[in-house]
Amino acid sequence: MLNPSQERAVKHFGKPLLIIAGAGSGKTRTLAYKLEYLVNQKDIRQDRVLVLTFTNKSAREIKERIIKTSGRDVPWVGTFHSFALRLLKQDGHRIGISPSFGILDEEDRKKILKSLLKQAGLEKETLYKVESYIFSRCEDLNPPQDNKLEEIYQAYRERLKADNLLDFSELLLRSYELLKDYPQKWRDFFDFIMVDEFQDTNTVQYQILKLLAKENICVVGDPNQCIYEWRYARPDNLLKFTEDFNPDIIKLEYNYRSGKYIISVANAVLSASKARWKHMVPMLRAVRDSREKPIVRRFSNELEESAWIAQEIKRLLDRFKPSDIAILVRTGYLTDTLERALFNAKVPYKTVGTVRFFERAEVKDALAFLRIAVNPSDELSFKRCLEVAKTGIGNRSFDKIKGYYQGNWLLASKNALKDLSDEQKHKLYKLITELSKLSRNMDNYPTALKELLESIDYADYMRVRYQKDHQERKENLEESLRFLEEKKKDGSSLSEVLQEVSLISQEEESSSAVSIMTIHASKGLEFSVVFLPRLEEGILPHEKSTKDIQELEEERRLFYVAITRAKDMLYITYTKERGKKPSRFLSDIPKEFLDLSAYKVPKPMHHIKVGDTVMHRIFGKGRVLALEDERAKVDFGEKVKTIHVAFLEVVL
């Protein structure tokens, strides 16, 4: 059954149509039924309908729905890039593109750009600038703006042409150029065009649509779910569409996913928006009733917050499967304490769309220095240190060091110095000195590691190596150093810390597990229960967005997307650690829509008493000597540790 708005959208014909589809309003279902209506009632051939989406997953979902509702396949369903590929394979010869062209992947694109930069005598550090410039030229259709960068861009295009290659940005640009020069064939070929997630179109995609479409076009979008402006998505294209096509507008406002209080919270967040298209977007109407209000909790620090979330999830597993629950974070580095808390609480979890925290390259880089300090015979860690410290030692030079190896790589390196080039000798000697200093200061391993990373200029290494996501990797590294500081305060030795990290990294992911992911990765998904931790100023909204109204509005939309992933229960938490303030977005939500019954930190979440025998996953059995708030002083026989109670189980 379709609701009245969906039915109007399905049966609309003869004029351009804009469907504003709020979160959870059944837009995919509406598109599938509309296609069935066009084929069965309007006698439009399914092979003359173009359906464009933004991910292969969405394309498959729409195709499956269409086959299920109409029993017919639709050959022209796919992403903008897959459409561009087919278009150029068939007609690219008209603008000088051979049909045998290949697709350049990201890694090979970087190699070509690096070689062009080297030829031009420019530093490698400009790679990210060049890539951004190319994206802006191809996908945002910006005119030339910088002579040096334009020269590199034109040289890059010539190189691709000579090698008969196209990258993903060029696929779109060249398709646009083809349609601009030869518009009629494809304009006449398609009898109907449908576009999903229209708010995520960029400039070149919109121009492609303008060249293809006549009267029979239907676009579906929700500007409040546009969270990819940094990838050149342009939610303003919805306003352009109304100006260029003068469409009828139908709003899908019934939300079939979330309970009424979750919808009230989402609407409240949108009401405070300052976006130009605000008047176009409907307030959502909840179809499902719910008595449970979104829960807001405040904690003293992130460890306390993560431990509480882990314990609350354990309690919820009586009602929900682990796969029904998700923890959504603004940035990747926030998963660290959450992963450790879930691990210690024995809650199965998986990270989605990202690497587990302790398996990230920059975290493994830092840990490699600690591992070699503890275990000087660890060859893998030593090789990693050589690379990260930019010693210039390759396989041949490493074989020279190996010739002196007798169980200690630092001693072998000292003995091999005389066999290396002057530059290698200088850099390796500096690394050995720093590692020796780290070995002598293992009692204060967080500070010693920080000093070592500064001495080898690891910050510069990250800037050059990880140009695309340097900031996030920097935050991950800072979080790993905070983790070490925390462990040091708890009295953990470096060996114990590395043991815990190894156990967390090696734990297998269950098929039925709690999902941890970024909000960006959660788009299009839904869960019975959603946790939104660290809803704080500087995190959501991100500190880089607070001085730019456009970026701040995107952060608001990100919060809206996160809220509307939840079906039954929503938890919003934040900390007051290091002077953090709750997110400004919280103040947009009327208190009557929220459960604030325990706005402050709840009473202790345990029944541990002084004298109890407890079990810890790393340190084994111990006896509780003292309790202070949520921390227990425990005698494990050989050592006394101060540990958060969430990581302890009473042994009866």
Short mmCIF file of N, CA and C in Angstrom, two decimals, residues 173-295:
data_model
loop_
_atom_site.label_atom_id
_atom_site.label_comp_id
_atom_site.label_asym_id
_atom_site.label_seq_id
_atom_site.Cartn_x
_atom_site.Cartn_y
_atom_site.Cartn_z
N LEU A 173 33.56 14.20 -16.64
CA LEU A 173 33.82 15.39 -17.45
C LEU A 173 33.73 15.08 -18.93
N ARG A 174 34.33 13.96 -19.35
CA ARG A 174 34.31 13.63 -20.78
C ARG A 174 32.90 13.27 -21.26
N SER A 175 32.10 12.67 -20.38
CA SER A 175 30.69 12.40 -20.73
C SER A 175 29.93 13.70 -20.94
N TYR A 176 30.20 14.66 -20.06
CA TYR A 176 29.58 15.98 -20.20
C TYR A 176 29.99 16.63 -21.53
N GLU A 177 31.29 16.53 -21.86
CA GLU A 177 31.77 17.13 -23.11
C GLU A 177 31.14 16.45 -24.32
N LEU A 178 30.99 15.13 -24.25
CA LEU A 178 30.34 14.39 -25.36
C LEU A 178 28.90 14.85 -25.54
N LEU A 179 28.15 14.91 -24.44
CA LEU A 179 26.74 15.28 -24.52
C LEU A 179 26.56 16.75 -24.93
N LYS A 180 27.51 17.58 -24.55
CA LYS A 180 27.43 19.00 -24.93
C LYS A 180 27.63 19.16 -26.44
N ASP A 181 28.55 18.35 -26.99
CA ASP A 181 28.83 18.45 -28.43
C ASP A 181 27.83 17.66 -29.28
N TYR A 182 27.32 16.55 -28.73
CA TYR A 182 26.39 15.69 -29.49
C TYR A 182 25.19 15.33 -28.61
N PRO A 183 24.31 16.27 -28.33
CA PRO A 183 23.25 16.04 -27.35
C PRO A 183 22.06 15.21 -27.85
N GLN A 184 21.80 15.25 -29.15
CA GLN A 184 20.49 14.77 -29.60
C GLN A 184 20.26 13.27 -29.47
N LYS A 185 21.28 12.45 -29.80
CA LYS A 185 21.09 10.99 -29.80
C LYS A 185 20.59 10.50 -28.44
N TRP A 186 21.29 10.87 -27.38
CA TRP A 186 20.94 10.34 -26.06
C TRP A 186 19.74 11.05 -25.46
N ARG A 187 19.55 12.29 -25.85
CA ARG A 187 18.36 13.03 -25.40
C ARG A 187 17.09 12.39 -25.96
N ASP A 188 17.20 11.88 -27.18
CA ASP A 188 16.04 11.21 -27.80
C ASP A 188 15.91 9.76 -27.36
N PHE A 189 17.04 9.17 -26.93
CA PHE A 189 17.01 7.74 -26.60
C PHE A 189 16.20 7.46 -25.34
N PHE A 190 16.39 8.26 -24.30
CA PHE A 190 15.71 7.98 -23.03
C PHE A 190 14.34 8.66 -22.98
N ASP A 191 13.31 7.83 -22.73
CA ASP A 191 11.95 8.35 -22.62
C ASP A 191 11.64 8.84 -21.21
N PHE A 192 12.43 8.37 -20.25
CA PHE A 192 12.19 8.82 -18.87
C PHE A 192 13.50 8.71 -18.09
N ILE A 193 13.74 9.70 -17.24
CA ILE A 193 14.95 9.70 -16.40
C ILE A 193 14.54 9.86 -14.94
N MET A 194 15.12 9.00 -14.08
CA MET A 194 14.88 9.08 -12.64
C MET A 194 16.23 9.17 -11.94
N VAL A 195 16.31 10.04 -10.93
CA VAL A 195 17.57 10.22 -10.20
C VAL A 195 17.30 10.11 -8.70
N ASP A 196 18.02 9.21 -8.06
CA ASP A 196 17.89 9.03 -6.61
C ASP A 196 18.99 9.84 -5.91
N GLU A 197 18.77 10.22 -4.65
CA GLU A 197 19.75 10.97 -3.85
C GLU A 197 20.24 12.20 -4.61
N PHE A 198 19.28 12.94 -5.18
CA PHE A 198 19.62 14.07 -6.04
C PHE A 198 20.42 15.14 -5.30
N GLN A 199 20.24 15.24 -3.98
CA GLN A 199 20.98 16.25 -3.21
C GLN A 199 22.48 16.02 -3.24
N ASP A 200 22.92 14.81 -3.63
CA ASP A 200 24.35 14.51 -3.66
C ASP A 200 24.99 14.74 -5.03
N THR A 201 24.21 15.26 -5.99
CA THR A 201 24.80 15.54 -7.31
C THR A 201 25.79 16.70 -7.20
N ASN A 202 26.85 16.61 -8.00
CA ASN A 202 27.77 17.73 -8.08
C ASN A 202 27.47 18.52 -9.36
N THR A 203 28.29 19.50 -9.65
CA THR A 203 28.00 20.40 -10.77
C THR A 203 28.00 19.67 -12.10
N VAL A 204 29.01 18.84 -12.37
CA VAL A 204 29.09 18.17 -13.67
C VAL A 204 27.95 17.16 -13.84
N GLN A 205 27.56 16.49 -12.77
CA GLN A 205 26.43 15.55 -12.85
C GLN A 205 25.13 16.28 -13.17
N TYR A 206 24.95 17.43 -12.56
CA TYR A 206 23.74 18.21 -12.84
C TYR A 206 23.71 18.66 -14.30
N GLN A 207 24.86 19.09 -14.81
CA GLN A 207 24.92 19.54 -16.20
C GLN A 207 24.67 18.38 -17.17
N ILE A 208 25.13 17.17 -16.81
CA ILE A 208 24.84 15.99 -17.62
C ILE A 208 23.34 15.76 -17.70
N LEU A 209 22.67 15.88 -16.55
CA LEU A 209 21.21 15.70 -16.52
C LEU A 209 20.51 16.75 -17.38
N LYS A 210 20.97 17.98 -17.32
CA LYS A 210 20.34 19.05 -18.11
C LYS A 210 20.44 18.75 -19.61
N LEU A 211 21.56 18.14 -20.01
CA LEU A 211 21.75 17.83 -21.43
C LEU A 211 20.94 16.61 -21.86
N LEU A 212 20.62 15.72 -20.92
CA LEU A 212 19.88 14.49 -21.24
C LEU A 212 18.37 14.64 -21.18
N ALA A 213 17.90 15.47 -20.24
CA ALA A 213 16.48 15.42 -19.87
C ALA A 213 15.61 16.32 -20.73
N LYS A 214 14.38 15.82 -20.93
CA LYS A 214 13.33 16.64 -21.53
C LYS A 214 12.28 16.88 -20.46
N GLU A 215 11.04 16.67 -20.76
CA GLU A 215 9.97 16.89 -19.77
C GLU A 215 9.89 15.74 -18.77
N ASN A 216 10.19 14.53 -19.26
CA ASN A 216 9.97 13.35 -18.41
C ASN A 216 11.19 13.04 -17.55
N ILE A 217 11.30 13.79 -16.47
CA ILE A 217 12.38 13.56 -15.50
C ILE A 217 11.80 13.66 -14.10
N CYS A 218 12.23 12.73 -13.26
CA CYS A 218 11.81 12.73 -11.86
C CYS A 218 13.06 12.60 -10.99
N VAL A 219 13.28 13.56 -10.11
CA VAL A 219 14.43 13.48 -9.21
C VAL A 219 13.92 13.40 -7.77
N VAL A 220 14.63 12.61 -6.98
CA VAL A 220 14.25 12.39 -5.59
C VAL A 220 15.41 12.81 -4.70
N GLY A 221 15.12 13.62 -3.70
CA GLY A 221 16.20 14.04 -2.83
C GLY A 221 15.71 14.64 -1.53
N ASP A 222 16.65 14.74 -0.62
CA ASP A 222 16.40 15.38 0.68
C ASP A 222 17.63 16.21 0.99
N PRO A 223 17.56 17.53 0.81
CA PRO A 223 18.76 18.35 1.03
C PRO A 223 19.31 18.23 2.45
N ASN A 224 18.46 17.83 3.39
CA ASN A 224 18.92 17.68 4.77
C ASN A 224 19.76 16.42 4.97
N GLN A 225 19.88 15.59 3.92
CA GLN A 225 20.75 14.43 4.02
C GLN A 225 21.98 14.57 3.13
N CYS A 226 22.25 15.79 2.70
CA CYS A 226 23.48 16.03 1.94
C CYS A 226 24.62 16.25 2.92
N ILE A 227 25.53 15.28 2.99
CA ILE A 227 26.64 15.37 3.95
C ILE A 227 27.99 15.20 3.24
N TYR A 228 27.99 15.49 1.93
CA TYR A 228 29.22 15.27 1.16
C TYR A 228 29.65 16.52 0.38
N GLU A 229 29.43 17.71 0.94
CA GLU A 229 29.85 18.91 0.21
C GLU A 229 31.36 18.94 0.01
N TRP A 230 32.11 18.30 0.92
CA TRP A 230 33.57 18.23 0.77
C TRP A 230 33.95 17.36 -0.42
N ARG A 231 32.98 16.59 -0.96
CA ARG A 231 33.23 15.84 -2.20
C ARG A 231 32.56 16.54 -3.38
N TYR A 232 32.22 17.80 -3.20
CA TYR A 232 31.61 18.64 -4.23
C TYR A 232 30.13 18.35 -4.47
N ALA A 233 29.46 17.62 -3.57
CA ALA A 233 28.01 17.51 -3.66
C ALA A 233 27.41 18.90 -3.47
N ARG A 234 26.38 19.20 -4.23
CA ARG A 234 25.79 20.54 -4.19
C ARG A 234 24.28 20.45 -3.92
N PRO A 235 23.87 20.53 -2.63
CA PRO A 235 22.43 20.46 -2.33
C PRO A 235 21.65 21.59 -2.97
N ASP A 236 22.33 22.70 -3.31
CA ASP A 236 21.66 23.80 -4.01
C ASP A 236 21.15 23.39 -5.38
N ASN A 237 21.59 22.23 -5.88
CA ASN A 237 21.09 21.74 -7.18
C ASN A 237 19.58 21.53 -7.15
N LEU A 238 19.01 21.29 -5.96
CA LEU A 238 17.55 21.19 -5.84
C LEU A 238 16.89 22.51 -6.21
N LEU A 239 17.49 23.61 -5.76
CA LEU A 239 16.95 24.93 -6.12
C LEU A 239 17.16 25.21 -7.60
N LYS A 240 18.34 24.81 -8.13
CA LYS A 240 18.59 25.00 -9.57
C LYS A 240 17.58 24.23 -10.40
N PHE A 241 17.27 23.01 -9.93
CA PHE A 241 16.31 22.17 -10.66
C PHE A 241 14.95 22.86 -10.74
N THR A 242 14.52 23.47 -9.65
CA THR A 242 13.22 24.17 -9.67
C THR A 242 13.26 25.35 -10.64
N GLU A 243 14.41 26.02 -10.74
CA GLU A 243 14.53 27.17 -11.65
C GLU A 243 14.61 26.72 -13.11
N ASP A 244 15.38 25.65 -13.37
CA ASP A 244 15.62 25.23 -14.76
C ASP A 244 14.49 24.39 -15.34
N PHE A 245 13.78 23.61 -14.51
CA PHE A 245 12.78 22.67 -15.02
C PHE A 245 11.34 23.02 -14.62
N ASN A 246 11.17 23.96 -13.70
CA ASN A 246 9.84 24.33 -13.21
C ASN A 246 8.99 23.09 -12.89
N PRO A 247 9.50 22.22 -12.00
CA PRO A 247 8.80 20.94 -11.76
C PRO A 247 7.62 21.09 -10.80
N ASP A 248 6.73 20.11 -10.83
CA ASP A 248 5.80 19.93 -9.72
C ASP A 248 6.60 19.38 -8.55
N ILE A 249 6.19 19.71 -7.34
CA ILE A 249 6.90 19.25 -6.14
C ILE A 249 5.96 18.44 -5.26
N ILE A 250 6.37 17.22 -4.94
CA ILE A 250 5.60 16.36 -4.03
C ILE A 250 6.51 16.01 -2.86
N LYS A 251 5.98 16.18 -1.65
CA LYS A 251 6.78 15.91 -0.45
C LYS A 251 6.33 14.60 0.20
N LEU A 252 7.30 13.74 0.45
CA LEU A 252 7.03 12.51 1.20
C LEU A 252 7.42 12.78 2.65
N GLU A 253 6.44 12.91 3.51
CA GLU A 253 6.70 13.37 4.88
C GLU A 253 6.42 12.33 5.95
N TYR A 254 5.84 11.19 5.56
CA TYR A 254 5.55 10.15 6.56
C TYR A 254 6.79 9.28 6.76
N ASN A 255 7.29 9.25 7.98
CA ASN A 255 8.47 8.45 8.30
C ASN A 255 8.02 7.10 8.85
N TYR A 256 8.46 6.01 8.19
CA TYR A 256 8.05 4.66 8.57
C TYR A 256 9.10 3.97 9.43
N ARG A 257 10.20 4.66 9.71
CA ARG A 257 11.33 4.02 10.37
C ARG A 257 11.34 4.25 11.88
N SER A 258 11.21 5.50 12.31
CA SER A 258 11.55 5.86 13.68
C SER A 258 10.32 6.15 14.54
N GLY A 259 10.48 5.98 15.86
CA GLY A 259 9.42 6.32 16.81
C GLY A 259 9.17 7.82 16.86
N LYS A 260 8.02 8.22 17.42
CA LYS A 260 7.58 9.62 17.34
C LYS A 260 8.52 10.59 18.04
N TYR A 261 9.13 10.19 19.16
CA TYR A 261 10.01 11.11 19.87
C TYR A 261 11.32 11.32 19.11
N ILE A 262 11.80 10.27 18.46
CA ILE A 262 13.01 10.40 17.63
C ILE A 262 12.73 11.37 16.48
N ILE A 263 11.55 11.27 15.88
CA ILE A 263 11.17 12.18 14.79
C ILE A 263 11.03 13.60 15.31
N SER A 264 10.47 13.77 16.49
CA SER A 264 10.34 15.12 17.07
C SER A 264 11.70 15.77 17.27
N VAL A 265 12.67 14.96 17.71
CA VAL A 265 14.04 15.46 17.89
C VAL A 265 14.64 15.86 16.54
N ALA A 266 14.46 15.01 15.53
CA ALA A 266 14.99 15.29 14.19
C ALA A 266 14.39 16.58 13.64
N ASN A 267 13.07 16.75 13.78
CA ASN A 267 12.41 17.96 13.30
C ASN A 267 12.92 19.21 14.01
N ALA A 268 13.16 19.08 15.31
CA ALA A 268 13.65 20.22 16.09
C ALA A 268 15.02 20.66 15.60
N VAL A 269 15.86 19.70 15.28
CA VAL A 269 17.20 20.02 14.77
C VAL A 269 17.10 20.74 13.43
N LEU A 270 16.17 20.28 12.56
CA LEU A 270 16.00 20.90 11.25
C LEU A 270 15.41 22.30 11.35
N SER A 271 14.54 22.50 12.33
CA SER A 271 13.86 23.80 12.46
C SER A 271 14.85 24.94 12.66
N ALA A 272 15.99 24.65 13.24
CA ALA A 272 16.99 25.69 13.51
C ALA A 272 17.92 25.93 12.32
N SER A 273 17.69 25.20 11.21
CA SER A 273 18.56 25.34 10.04
C SER A 273 18.42 26.72 9.41
N LYS A 274 19.51 27.18 8.82
CA LYS A 274 19.51 28.47 8.11
C LYS A 274 19.69 28.26 6.61
N ALA A 275 19.46 27.03 6.13
CA ALA A 275 19.69 26.71 4.72
C ALA A 275 18.68 27.41 3.81
N ARG A 276 19.10 27.70 2.58
CA ARG A 276 18.24 28.40 1.61
C ARG A 276 17.02 27.58 1.21
N TRP A 277 17.16 26.26 1.26
CA TRP A 277 16.07 25.38 0.80
C TRP A 277 15.14 24.95 1.93
N LYS A 278 15.30 25.54 3.10
CA LYS A 278 14.56 25.11 4.29
C LYS A 278 13.05 25.04 4.01
N HIS A 279 12.53 26.01 3.24
CA HIS A 279 11.08 26.06 2.97
C HIS A 279 10.60 24.86 2.15
N MET A 280 11.52 24.20 1.43
CA MET A 280 11.12 23.09 0.57
C MET A 280 10.93 21.79 1.34
N VAL A 281 11.58 21.70 2.50
CA VAL A 281 11.68 20.41 3.19
C VAL A 281 10.53 20.22 4.17
N PRO A 282 9.82 19.08 4.08
CA PRO A 282 8.70 18.86 5.01
C PRO A 282 9.17 18.46 6.40
N MET A 283 8.38 18.82 7.40
CA MET A 283 8.58 18.27 8.73
C MET A 283 8.12 16.81 8.69
N LEU A 284 8.91 15.92 9.23
CA LEU A 284 8.57 14.50 9.19
C LEU A 284 7.38 14.20 10.10
N ARG A 285 6.56 13.24 9.69
CA ARG A 285 5.45 12.76 10.51
C ARG A 285 5.70 11.29 10.84
N ALA A 286 5.70 10.99 12.12
CA ALA A 286 5.97 9.61 12.54
C ALA A 286 4.75 8.74 12.34
N VAL A 287 4.95 7.60 11.71
CA VAL A 287 3.88 6.61 11.56
C VAL A 287 3.86 5.69 12.78
N ARG A 288 5.04 5.41 13.32
CA ARG A 288 5.16 4.50 14.46
C ARG A 288 5.07 5.26 15.77
N ASP A 289 4.29 4.72 16.70
CA ASP A 289 4.21 5.31 18.03
C ASP A 289 5.39 4.77 18.87
N SER A 290 5.75 5.50 19.89
CA SER A 290 6.82 5.05 20.77
C SER A 290 6.72 5.78 22.10
N ARG A 291 6.93 5.04 23.18
CA ARG A 291 6.89 5.68 24.49
C ARG A 291 8.28 6.10 24.97
N GLU A 292 9.31 5.59 24.31
CA GLU A 292 10.67 5.83 24.79
C GLU A 292 11.26 7.08 24.14
N LYS A 293 11.61 8.04 24.98
CA LYS A 293 12.24 9.26 24.50
C LYS A 293 13.75 9.04 24.32
N PRO A 294 14.37 9.76 23.40
CA PRO A 294 15.83 9.71 23.30
C PRO A 294 16.47 10.08 24.64
N ILE A 295 17.47 9.31 25.02
CA ILE A 295 18.11 9.45 26.33
C ILE A 295 19.37 10.29 26.22
#
